């Protein structure tokens, strides 16, 4: 049994009628599917970031010369950016490498985060 109105049974074992407008059920199902897709993506991203940060020797896509290596940036390269995403998130990052389709942030300890440029709403240098 779920939590929808159709799952509740009346006194005479009759289902309580659904009073929602037509089409709402389909929209709710689409929203639930998107929400679980986003949650799954966040879990996968968190797992990858954990491996890259804490267990770099286990990550197959990092070149051997970058596993466990700390990146050293000159003061000229150290810039702080305020990044606003279309999803509503805001974060601050430095040591940024910008290409045509991706933005990569690398911290001083070697953590690498890459996002697509079309996910970024606004990026301001501070």
Tab-separated table of N, CA and C in Angstrom:
chain	number	residue	atom	x	y	z
A	1	UNK	N	0.826	-1.187	0.000
A	1	UNK	CA	0.000	0.000	0.000
A	1	UNK	C	0.864	1.243	0.000
A	2	UNK	N	0.503	2.203	-0.809
A	2	UNK	CA	1.230	3.460	-0.884
A	2	UNK	C	0.530	4.532	-0.083
A	3	UNK	N	0.816	5.756	-0.387
A	3	UNK	CA	0.225	6.871	0.328
A	3	UNK	C	-0.732	7.675	-0.530
A	4	UNK	N	-1.196	7.164	-1.648
A	4	UNK	CA	-2.112	7.933	-2.484
A	4	UNK	C	-3.524	7.834	-1.928
A	5	UNK	N	-4.393	8.748	-2.365
A	5	UNK	CA	-5.774	8.752	-1.874
A	5	UNK	C	-6.503	7.474	-2.258
A	6	UNK	N	-6.154	6.855	-3.366
A	6	UNK	CA	-6.851	5.655	-3.812
A	6	UNK	C	-6.537	4.442	-2.945
A	7	UNK	N	-5.537	4.524	-2.086
A	7	UNK	CA	-5.186	3.390	-1.244
A	7	UNK	C	-6.017	3.333	0.036
A	8	UNK	N	-6.734	4.408	0.364
A	8	UNK	CA	-7.534	4.421	1.578
A	8	UNK	C	-8.894	3.787	1.305
A	9	UNK	N	-9.330	2.955	2.210
A	9	UNK	CA	-10.582	2.224	2.059
A	9	UNK	C	-11.599	2.795	3.044
A	10	UNK	N	-12.842	2.962	2.596
A	10	UNK	CA	-13.916	3.457	3.459
A	10	UNK	C	-14.418	2.368	4.395
A	11	UNK	N	-15.494	2.662	5.154
A	11	UNK	CA	-16.029	1.718	6.128
A	11	UNK	C	-16.590	0.463	5.471
A	12	UNK	N	-17.157	0.586	4.280
A	12	UNK	CA	-17.763	-0.560	3.608
A	12	UNK	C	-16.827	-1.139	2.554
A	13	UNK	N	-15.519	-1.038	2.795
A	13	UNK	CA	-14.517	-1.504	1.844
A	13	UNK	C	-14.649	-0.827	0.482
A	14	UNK	N	-15.112	0.411	0.495
A	14	UNK	CA	-15.216	1.187	-0.738
A	14	UNK	C	-14.018	2.129	-0.805
A	15	UNK	N	-13.486	2.279	-1.986
A	15	UNK	CA	-12.375	3.214	-2.152
A	15	UNK	C	-12.904	4.640	-2.114
A	16	UNK	N	-12.145	5.517	-1.496
A	16	UNK	CA	-12.502	6.932	-1.496
A	16	UNK	C	-12.176	7.470	-2.878
A	17	UNK	N	-13.114	8.157	-3.519
A	17	UNK	CA	-12.845	8.640	-4.878
A	17	UNK	C	-11.737	9.692	-4.891
A	18	UNK	N	-10.989	9.692	-5.956
A	18	UNK	CA	-9.908	10.658	-6.140
A	18	UNK	C	-10.517	11.962	-6.626
A	19	UNK	N	-10.310	13.052	-5.875
A	19	UNK	CA	-10.921	14.333	-6.213
A	19	UNK	C	-9.965	15.264	-6.949
A	20	UNK	N	-8.815	14.747	-7.353
A	20	UNK	CA	-7.856	15.592	-8.065
A	20	UNK	C	-8.331	15.824	-9.493
A	21	UNK	N	-7.944	16.961	-10.085
A	21	UNK	CA	-8.299	17.207	-11.492
A	21	UNK	C	-7.642	16.181	-12.408
A	22	UNK	N	-8.246	15.956	-13.557
A	22	UNK	CA	-7.691	14.995	-14.513
A	22	UNK	C	-6.328	15.478	-14.997
A	23	UNK	N	-5.414	14.557	-15.174
A	23	UNK	CA	-4.079	14.889	-15.666
A	23	UNK	C	-3.061	15.109	-14.562
A	24	UNK	N	-3.518	15.359	-13.332
A	24	UNK	CA	-2.589	15.606	-12.227
A	24	UNK	C	-1.801	14.342	-11.892
A	25	UNK	N	-2.462	13.197	-11.945
A	25	UNK	CA	-1.779	11.940	-11.629
A	25	UNK	C	-0.588	11.697	-12.529
A	26	UNK	N	-0.766	11.985	-13.823
A	26	UNK	CA	0.325	11.794	-14.778
A	26	UNK	C	1.483	12.748	-14.475
A	27	UNK	N	1.147	14.001	-14.142
A	27	UNK	CA	2.192	14.975	-13.803
A	27	UNK	C	2.946	14.556	-12.541
A	28	UNK	N	2.210	14.044	-11.546
A	28	UNK	CA	2.866	13.604	-10.317
A	28	UNK	C	3.801	12.427	-10.574
A	29	UNK	N	3.389	11.504	-11.425
A	29	UNK	CA	4.246	10.364	-11.748
A	29	UNK	C	5.519	10.822	-12.461
A	30	UNK	N	5.386	11.803	-13.375
A	30	UNK	CA	6.570	12.323	-14.065
A	30	UNK	C	7.512	12.998	-13.072
A	31	UNK	N	6.934	13.749	-12.123
A	31	UNK	CA	7.756	14.425	-11.121
A	31	UNK	C	8.495	13.408	-10.258
A	32	UNK	N	7.788	12.344	-9.839
A	32	UNK	CA	8.428	11.315	-9.014
A	32	UNK	C	9.574	10.651	-9.771
A	33	UNK	N	9.385	10.405	-11.071
A	33	UNK	CA	10.442	9.784	-11.870
A	33	UNK	C	11.653	10.705	-11.967
A	34	UNK	N	11.424	11.998	-12.195
A	34	UNK	CA	12.541	12.951	-12.273
A	34	UNK	C	13.259	13.052	-10.937
A	35	UNK	N	12.474	13.102	-9.858
A	35	UNK	CA	13.070	13.242	-8.535
A	35	UNK	C	13.971	12.049	-8.227
A	36	UNK	N	13.513	10.820	-8.528
A	36	UNK	CA	14.366	9.673	-8.250
A	36	UNK	C	15.589	9.651	-9.142
A	37	UNK	N	15.467	10.167	-10.376
A	37	UNK	CA	16.626	10.243	-11.264
A	37	UNK	C	17.658	11.210	-10.689
A	38	UNK	N	17.204	12.359	-10.192
A	38	UNK	CA	18.119	13.353	-9.618
A	38	UNK	C	18.773	12.801	-8.356
A	39	UNK	N	17.993	12.132	-7.508
A	39	UNK	CA	18.554	11.560	-6.279
A	39	UNK	C	19.608	10.513	-6.619
A	40	UNK	N	19.337	9.672	-7.614
A	40	UNK	CA	20.315	8.663	-8.025
A	40	UNK	C	21.583	9.331	-8.547
A	41	UNK	N	21.425	10.418	-9.315
A	41	UNK	CA	22.588	11.141	-9.828
A	41	UNK	C	23.428	11.736	-8.721
A	42	UNK	N	22.773	12.272	-7.698
A	42	UNK	CA	23.499	12.852	-6.567
A	42	UNK	C	24.266	11.766	-5.813
A	43	UNK	N	23.658	10.596	-5.657
A	43	UNK	CA	24.337	9.494	-4.969
A	43	UNK	C	25.560	9.042	-5.759
A	44	UNK	N	25.417	8.915	-7.073
A	44	UNK	CA	26.553	8.501	-7.908
A	44	UNK	C	27.652	9.551	-7.863
A	45	UNK	N	27.272	10.833	-7.990
A	45	UNK	CA	28.267	11.903	-7.946
A	45	UNK	C	28.994	11.908	-6.608
A	46	UNK	N	28.260	11.751	-5.520
A	46	UNK	CA	28.883	11.703	-4.200
A	46	UNK	C	29.852	10.548	-4.067
A	47	UNK	N	29.483	9.396	-4.617
A	47	UNK	CA	30.368	8.231	-4.563
A	47	UNK	C	31.650	8.480	-5.342
A	48	UNK	N	31.515	9.062	-6.532
A	48	UNK	CA	32.699	9.345	-7.353
A	48	UNK	C	33.591	10.366	-6.665
A	49	UNK	N	32.991	11.426	-6.115
A	49	UNK	CA	33.794	12.440	-5.429
A	49	UNK	C	34.502	11.845	-4.212
A	50	UNK	N	33.828	10.964	-3.494
A	50	UNK	CA	34.468	10.304	-2.352
A	50	UNK	C	35.685	9.505	-2.803
A	51	UNK	N	35.518	8.734	-3.882
A	51	UNK	CA	36.640	7.931	-4.374
A	51	UNK	C	37.796	8.803	-4.839
A	52	UNK	N	37.488	9.862	-5.598
A	52	UNK	CA	38.551	10.730	-6.115
A	52	UNK	C	39.289	11.399	-4.964
A	53	UNK	N	38.553	11.801	-3.944
A	53	UNK	CA	39.166	12.558	-2.857
A	53	UNK	C	39.887	11.656	-1.850
A	54	UNK	N	39.232	10.566	-1.428
A	54	UNK	CA	39.790	9.746	-0.355
A	54	UNK	C	40.495	8.479	-0.840
A	55	UNK	N	40.114	7.956	-1.997
A	55	UNK	CA	40.718	6.724	-2.507
A	55	UNK	C	41.119	6.881	-3.973
A	56	UNK	N	42.016	7.830	-4.285
A	56	UNK	CA	42.350	8.081	-5.695
A	56	UNK	C	43.003	6.892	-6.385
A	57	UNK	N	43.637	6.000	-5.631
A	57	UNK	CA	44.275	4.833	-6.257
A	57	UNK	C	43.241	3.842	-6.787
A	58	UNK	N	41.977	3.958	-6.378
A	58	UNK	CA	40.926	3.057	-6.852
A	58	UNK	C	40.167	3.595	-8.062
A	59	UNK	N	40.428	4.847	-8.441
A	59	UNK	CA	39.670	5.474	-9.528
A	59	UNK	C	40.333	5.137	-10.857
A	60	UNK	N	39.616	4.438	-11.762
A	60	UNK	CA	40.248	3.994	-13.009
A	60	UNK	C	40.478	5.101	-14.030
A	61	UNK	N	39.720	6.203	-13.970
A	61	UNK	CA	39.837	7.212	-15.015
A	61	UNK	C	40.849	8.301	-14.705
A	62	UNK	N	41.494	8.272	-13.543
A	62	UNK	CA	42.550	9.237	-13.244
A	62	UNK	C	43.872	8.709	-13.779
A	63	UNK	N	44.637	9.524	-14.490
A	63	UNK	CA	45.965	9.080	-14.925
A	63	UNK	C	46.841	8.781	-13.709
A	64	UNK	N	47.781	7.864	-13.873
A	64	UNK	CA	48.630	7.445	-12.757
A	64	UNK	C	49.411	8.607	-12.158
A	65	UNK	N	49.781	9.566	-12.982
A	65	UNK	CA	50.567	10.680	-12.454
A	65	UNK	C	49.717	11.647	-11.625
A	66	UNK	N	48.371	11.503	-11.648
A	66	UNK	CA	47.517	12.393	-10.862
A	66	UNK	C	46.982	11.720	-9.604
A	67	UNK	N	47.190	10.437	-9.453
A	67	UNK	CA	46.667	9.732	-8.286
A	67	UNK	C	47.475	10.107	-7.056
A	68	UNK	N	46.803	10.704	-6.096
A	68	UNK	CA	47.458	11.089	-4.860
A	68	UNK	C	48.328	12.319	-4.978
A	69	UNK	N	48.308	12.989	-6.115
A	69	UNK	CA	49.153	14.156	-6.334
A	69	UNK	C	48.384	15.414	-5.942
A	70	UNK	N	49.048	16.310	-5.250
A	70	UNK	CA	48.427	17.582	-4.920
A	70	UNK	C	48.762	18.588	-6.005
A	71	UNK	N	47.751	19.329	-6.408
A	71	UNK	CA	47.965	20.358	-7.415
A	71	UNK	C	48.460	21.624	-6.732
A	72	UNK	N	49.431	22.262	-7.339
A	72	UNK	CA	49.967	23.504	-6.804
A	72	UNK	C	49.690	24.596	-7.828
A	73	UNK	N	48.969	25.622	-7.397
A	73	UNK	CA	48.623	26.728	-8.286
A	73	UNK	C	49.369	27.974	-7.840
A	74	UNK	N	49.774	28.747	-8.818
A	74	UNK	CA	50.411	30.014	-8.488
A	74	UNK	C	49.332	30.991	-8.035
A	75	UNK	N	49.747	32.093	-7.417
A	75	UNK	CA	48.772	33.079	-6.956
A	75	UNK	C	48.008	33.688	-8.121
A	76	UNK	N	48.638	33.723	-9.283
A	76	UNK	CA	47.981	34.269	-10.462
A	76	UNK	C	46.791	33.393	-10.874
A	77	UNK	N	46.923	32.064	-10.715
A	77	UNK	CA	45.859	31.146	-11.111
A	77	UNK	C	44.758	31.034	-10.063
A	78	UNK	N	45.063	31.382	-8.823
A	78	UNK	CA	44.066	31.240	-7.761
A	78	UNK	C	43.064	32.379	-7.857
A	79	UNK	N	41.890	32.050	-8.343
A	79	UNK	CA	40.811	33.015	-8.455
A	79	UNK	C	39.581	32.397	-7.828
A	80	UNK	N	38.749	33.224	-7.220
A	80	UNK	CA	37.534	32.735	-6.595
A	80	UNK	C	36.343	33.122	-7.456
A	81	UNK	N	35.467	32.152	-7.716
A	81	UNK	CA	34.277	32.367	-8.525
A	81	UNK	C	33.031	32.048	-7.712
A	82	UNK	N	31.990	32.825	-7.949
A	82	UNK	CA	30.662	32.508	-7.421
A	82	UNK	C	29.881	31.907	-8.581
A	83	UNK	N	29.418	30.662	-8.425
A	83	UNK	CA	28.739	29.947	-9.501
A	83	UNK	C	27.295	29.715	-9.100
A	84	UNK	N	26.363	30.156	-9.950
A	84	UNK	CA	24.936	29.900	-9.747
A	84	UNK	C	24.486	28.905	-10.801
A	85	UNK	N	23.811	27.851	-10.369
A	85	UNK	CA	23.328	26.819	-11.273
A	85	UNK	C	21.850	27.033	-11.582
A	86	UNK	N	21.403	26.496	-12.711
A	86	UNK	CA	19.989	26.571	-13.060
A	86	UNK	C	19.128	25.802	-12.063
A	87	UNK	N	19.698	24.824	-11.387
A	87	UNK	CA	18.944	24.047	-10.402
A	87	UNK	C	18.696	24.835	-9.120
A	88	UNK	N	19.322	26.022	-9.000
A	88	UNK	CA	19.119	26.857	-7.828
A	88	UNK	C	20.296	26.853	-6.870
A	89	UNK	N	21.252	25.982	-7.073
A	89	UNK	CA	22.404	25.898	-6.189
A	89	UNK	C	23.402	27.017	-6.437
A	90	UNK	N	24.068	27.437	-5.374
A	90	UNK	CA	25.118	28.454	-5.457
A	90	UNK	C	26.323	27.912	-4.699
A	91	UNK	N	27.501	27.996	-5.298
A	91	UNK	CA	28.704	27.607	-4.582
A	91	UNK	C	29.863	28.468	-5.044
A	92	UNK	N	30.913	28.443	-4.255
A	92	UNK	CA	32.115	29.214	-4.525
A	92	UNK	C	33.252	28.245	-4.806
A	93	UNK	N	34.045	28.561	-5.813
A	93	UNK	CA	35.147	27.671	-6.181
A	93	UNK	C	36.302	28.494	-6.721
A	94	UNK	N	37.473	27.930	-6.615
A	94	UNK	CA	38.673	28.548	-7.159
A	94	UNK	C	39.387	27.568	-8.061
A	95	UNK	N	40.532	27.963	-8.588
A	95	UNK	CA	41.336	27.099	-9.459
A	95	UNK	C	40.486	26.508	-10.573
A	96	UNK	N	39.939	27.363	-11.386
A	96	UNK	CA	38.965	26.970	-12.395
A	96	UNK	C	39.604	26.865	-13.766
A	97	UNK	N	39.243	25.796	-14.486
A	97	UNK	CA	39.652	25.616	-15.873
A	97	UNK	C	38.375	25.599	-16.703
A	98	UNK	N	38.245	26.544	-17.632
A	98	UNK	CA	37.032	26.678	-18.434
A	98	UNK	C	37.342	26.273	-19.867
A	99	UNK	N	36.569	25.325	-20.398
A	99	UNK	CA	36.690	24.913	-21.795
A	99	UNK	C	35.373	25.221	-22.498
A	100	UNK	N	35.256	24.797	-23.764
A	100	UNK	CA	34.058	25.108	-24.536
A	100	UNK	C	32.787	24.529	-23.934
A	101	UNK	N	32.838	23.308	-23.411
A	101	UNK	CA	31.615	22.666	-22.939
A	101	UNK	C	31.654	22.262	-21.467
A	102	UNK	N	32.783	22.434	-20.788
A	102	UNK	CA	32.892	22.000	-19.393
A	102	UNK	C	33.608	23.048	-18.555
A	103	UNK	N	33.301	23.040	-17.261
A	103	UNK	CA	33.995	23.868	-16.281
A	103	UNK	C	34.535	22.918	-15.220
A	104	UNK	N	35.831	22.993	-14.956
A	104	UNK	CA	36.476	22.094	-14.002
A	104	UNK	C	37.059	22.910	-12.861
A	105	UNK	N	36.806	22.451	-11.630
A	105	UNK	CA	37.342	23.083	-10.435
A	105	UNK	C	38.266	22.084	-9.764
A	106	UNK	N	39.448	22.547	-9.371
A	106	UNK	CA	40.426	21.683	-8.719
A	106	UNK	C	40.854	22.371	-7.429
A	107	UNK	N	40.698	21.669	-6.293
A	107	UNK	CA	41.130	22.298	-5.049
A	107	UNK	C	42.606	21.998	-4.796
A	108	UNK	N	43.151	22.573	-3.741
A	108	UNK	CA	44.580	22.438	-3.448
A	108	UNK	C	44.978	21.012	-3.085
A	109	UNK	N	44.011	20.187	-2.680
A	109	UNK	CA	44.317	18.807	-2.298
A	109	UNK	C	44.108	17.833	-3.447
A	110	UNK	N	43.706	18.315	-4.614
A	110	UNK	CA	43.595	17.447	-5.777
A	110	UNK	C	42.197	16.999	-6.137
A	111	UNK	N	41.171	17.454	-5.423
A	111	UNK	CA	39.795	17.082	-5.753
A	111	UNK	C	39.387	17.777	-7.043
A	112	UNK	N	38.902	17.003	-8.006
A	112	UNK	CA	38.527	17.532	-9.313
A	112	UNK	C	37.020	17.399	-9.482
A	113	UNK	N	36.342	18.508	-9.787
A	113	UNK	CA	34.901	18.497	-10.049
A	113	UNK	C	34.680	19.124	-11.414
A	114	UNK	N	33.976	18.416	-12.294
A	114	UNK	CA	33.689	18.911	-13.637
A	114	UNK	C	32.182	18.972	-13.831
A	115	UNK	N	31.686	20.117	-14.329
A	115	UNK	CA	30.261	20.252	-14.630
A	115	UNK	C	30.113	20.776	-16.056
A	116	UNK	N	28.971	20.518	-16.648
A	116	UNK	CA	28.691	21.016	-17.992
A	116	UNK	C	28.375	22.503	-17.934
A	117	UNK	N	28.780	23.224	-18.965
A	117	UNK	CA	28.549	24.670	-18.980
A	117	UNK	C	27.075	25.018	-19.070
A	118	UNK	N	26.275	24.134	-19.702
A	118	UNK	CA	24.855	24.461	-19.839
A	118	UNK	C	24.106	24.329	-18.511
A	119	UNK	N	24.745	23.786	-17.466
A	119	UNK	CA	24.134	23.717	-16.141
A	119	UNK	C	24.371	24.991	-15.337
A	120	UNK	N	25.280	25.848	-15.804
A	120	UNK	CA	25.656	27.056	-15.071
A	120	UNK	C	24.819	28.234	-15.562
A	121	UNK	N	24.126	28.875	-14.614
A	121	UNK	CA	23.305	30.038	-14.944
A	121	UNK	C	24.163	31.305	-14.990
A	122	UNK	N	24.991	31.484	-13.963
A	122	UNK	CA	25.813	32.688	-13.877
A	122	UNK	C	27.103	32.350	-13.148
A	123	UNK	N	28.201	32.960	-13.599
A	123	UNK	CA	29.506	32.730	-12.976
A	123	UNK	C	30.212	34.072	-12.858
A	124	UNK	N	30.447	34.514	-11.620
A	124	UNK	CA	31.084	35.806	-11.376
A	124	UNK	C	32.434	35.603	-10.711
A	125	UNK	N	33.434	36.328	-11.191
A	125	UNK	CA	34.746	36.280	-10.556
A	125	UNK	C	34.752	37.264	-9.398
A	126	UNK	N	35.196	36.819	-8.234
A	126	UNK	CA	35.215	37.683	-7.045
A	126	UNK	C	36.585	38.262	-6.818
